[in-house]
Short mmCIF file of C-alpha atoms in Angstrom, two decimals:
data_model
loop_
_atom_site.label_atom_id
_atom_site.label_comp_id
_atom_site.label_asym_id
_atom_site.label_seq_id
_atom_site.Cartn_x
_atom_site.Cartn_y
_atom_site.Cartn_z
CA UNK A 1 74.45 11.11 211.12
CA UNK A 2 71.07 11.58 209.40
CA UNK A 3 70.49 7.82 209.15
CA UNK A 4 71.30 7.31 212.84
CA UNK A 5 68.81 10.01 213.82
CA UNK A 6 66.16 8.43 211.60
CA UNK A 7 66.87 5.04 213.22
CA UNK A 8 66.51 6.56 216.69
CA UNK A 9 63.24 8.30 215.80
CA UNK A 10 61.81 5.11 214.29
CA UNK A 11 62.78 3.11 217.37
CA UNK A 12 61.06 5.62 219.65
CA UNK A 13 57.95 5.82 217.45
CA UNK A 14 57.84 2.06 216.82
CA UNK A 15 54.04 2.21 216.73
CA UNK A 16 54.33 4.15 213.44
CA UNK A 17 56.08 1.83 210.95
CA UNK A 18 55.32 4.22 208.08
CA UNK A 19 57.37 6.99 209.73
CA UNK A 20 60.69 6.12 208.03
CA UNK A 21 59.29 6.77 204.55
CA UNK A 22 57.95 10.19 205.55
CA UNK A 23 61.20 11.51 207.07
CA UNK A 24 63.58 13.87 205.29
CA UNK A 25 66.21 16.39 206.42
CA UNK A 26 63.46 19.05 206.30
CA UNK A 27 61.11 17.09 208.59
CA UNK A 28 60.13 19.18 211.60
CA UNK A 29 60.97 17.28 214.76
CA UNK A 30 58.21 18.85 216.83
CA UNK A 31 55.35 19.36 214.40
CA UNK A 32 55.76 16.46 211.96
CA UNK A 33 56.89 13.63 214.25
CA UNK A 34 54.94 14.49 217.38
CA UNK A 35 57.27 13.36 220.15
CA UNK A 36 55.74 13.73 223.59
CA UNK A 37 57.91 14.96 226.47
CA UNK A 38 59.07 11.48 227.51
CA UNK A 39 59.86 10.52 223.94
CA UNK A 40 61.83 13.75 223.50
CA UNK A 41 63.96 12.90 226.55
CA UNK A 42 64.50 9.37 225.20
CA UNK A 43 65.46 10.85 221.83
CA UNK A 44 68.02 13.24 223.31
CA UNK A 45 69.59 10.54 225.49
CA UNK A 46 69.81 8.07 222.62
CA UNK A 47 71.33 10.72 220.36
CA UNK A 48 74.03 11.42 222.94
CA UNK A 49 74.71 7.73 223.43
CA UNK A 50 74.58 6.49 219.84
CA UNK A 51 76.27 9.50 218.22
CA UNK A 52 78.83 9.81 221.01
CA UNK A 53 78.20 13.51 221.66
CA UNK A 54 77.51 15.59 224.73
CA UNK A 55 74.64 18.00 224.15
CA UNK A 56 75.37 21.35 225.76
CA UNK A 57 71.98 22.17 227.24
CA UNK A 58 73.21 25.65 228.20
CA UNK A 59 73.34 26.48 224.48
CA UNK A 60 70.54 24.20 223.36
CA UNK A 61 67.34 25.93 222.30
CA UNK A 62 63.95 24.90 220.98
CA UNK A 63 64.95 26.32 217.58
CA UNK A 64 67.57 23.56 217.21
CA UNK A 65 64.69 21.10 216.90
CA UNK A 66 63.04 22.87 213.96
CA UNK A 67 64.13 20.23 211.43
CA UNK A 68 66.30 17.14 211.42
CA UNK A 69 68.88 19.10 209.41
CA UNK A 70 68.88 21.98 211.93
CA UNK A 71 69.38 19.47 214.74
CA UNK A 72 72.30 17.83 212.90
CA UNK A 73 73.92 21.25 212.46
CA UNK A 74 73.60 21.83 216.20
CA UNK A 75 74.99 18.37 217.01
CA UNK A 76 78.08 19.06 214.90
CA UNK A 77 78.86 21.95 217.24
CA UNK A 78 78.69 19.69 220.32
CA UNK A 79 81.69 18.11 221.97
CA UNK A 80 82.34 14.40 221.49
CA UNK A 81 82.07 12.26 224.59
CA UNK A 82 85.40 11.49 226.15
CA UNK A 83 84.12 8.33 227.79
CA UNK A 84 80.99 6.24 227.67
CA UNK A 85 78.05 7.54 229.63
CA UNK A 86 77.34 5.67 232.84
CA UNK A 87 80.72 3.92 232.65
CA UNK A 88 80.82 3.61 236.44
CA UNK A 89 77.59 1.57 236.36
CA UNK A 90 79.19 -1.01 234.08
CA UNK A 91 81.95 -1.85 236.57
#
């Protein structure tokens, strides 16, 4: 799961090729990576899609984004997707 999150972050911050080497489970998602609001939305959507989870935004809090490891712990508590997102669009 960690590697997938790193891949997603690097894809979003493609203008920073050195980012991958600086990431660790203790990397702070907000302070160290510097995602703007649009990038944060892209990140969350890609996480849901690529990790096949549904993020429960009723229980989601800013504290879950403290570090990559904290975010992974939160994701493990989320429900898996029962079907692909936007499946009706593909028909």
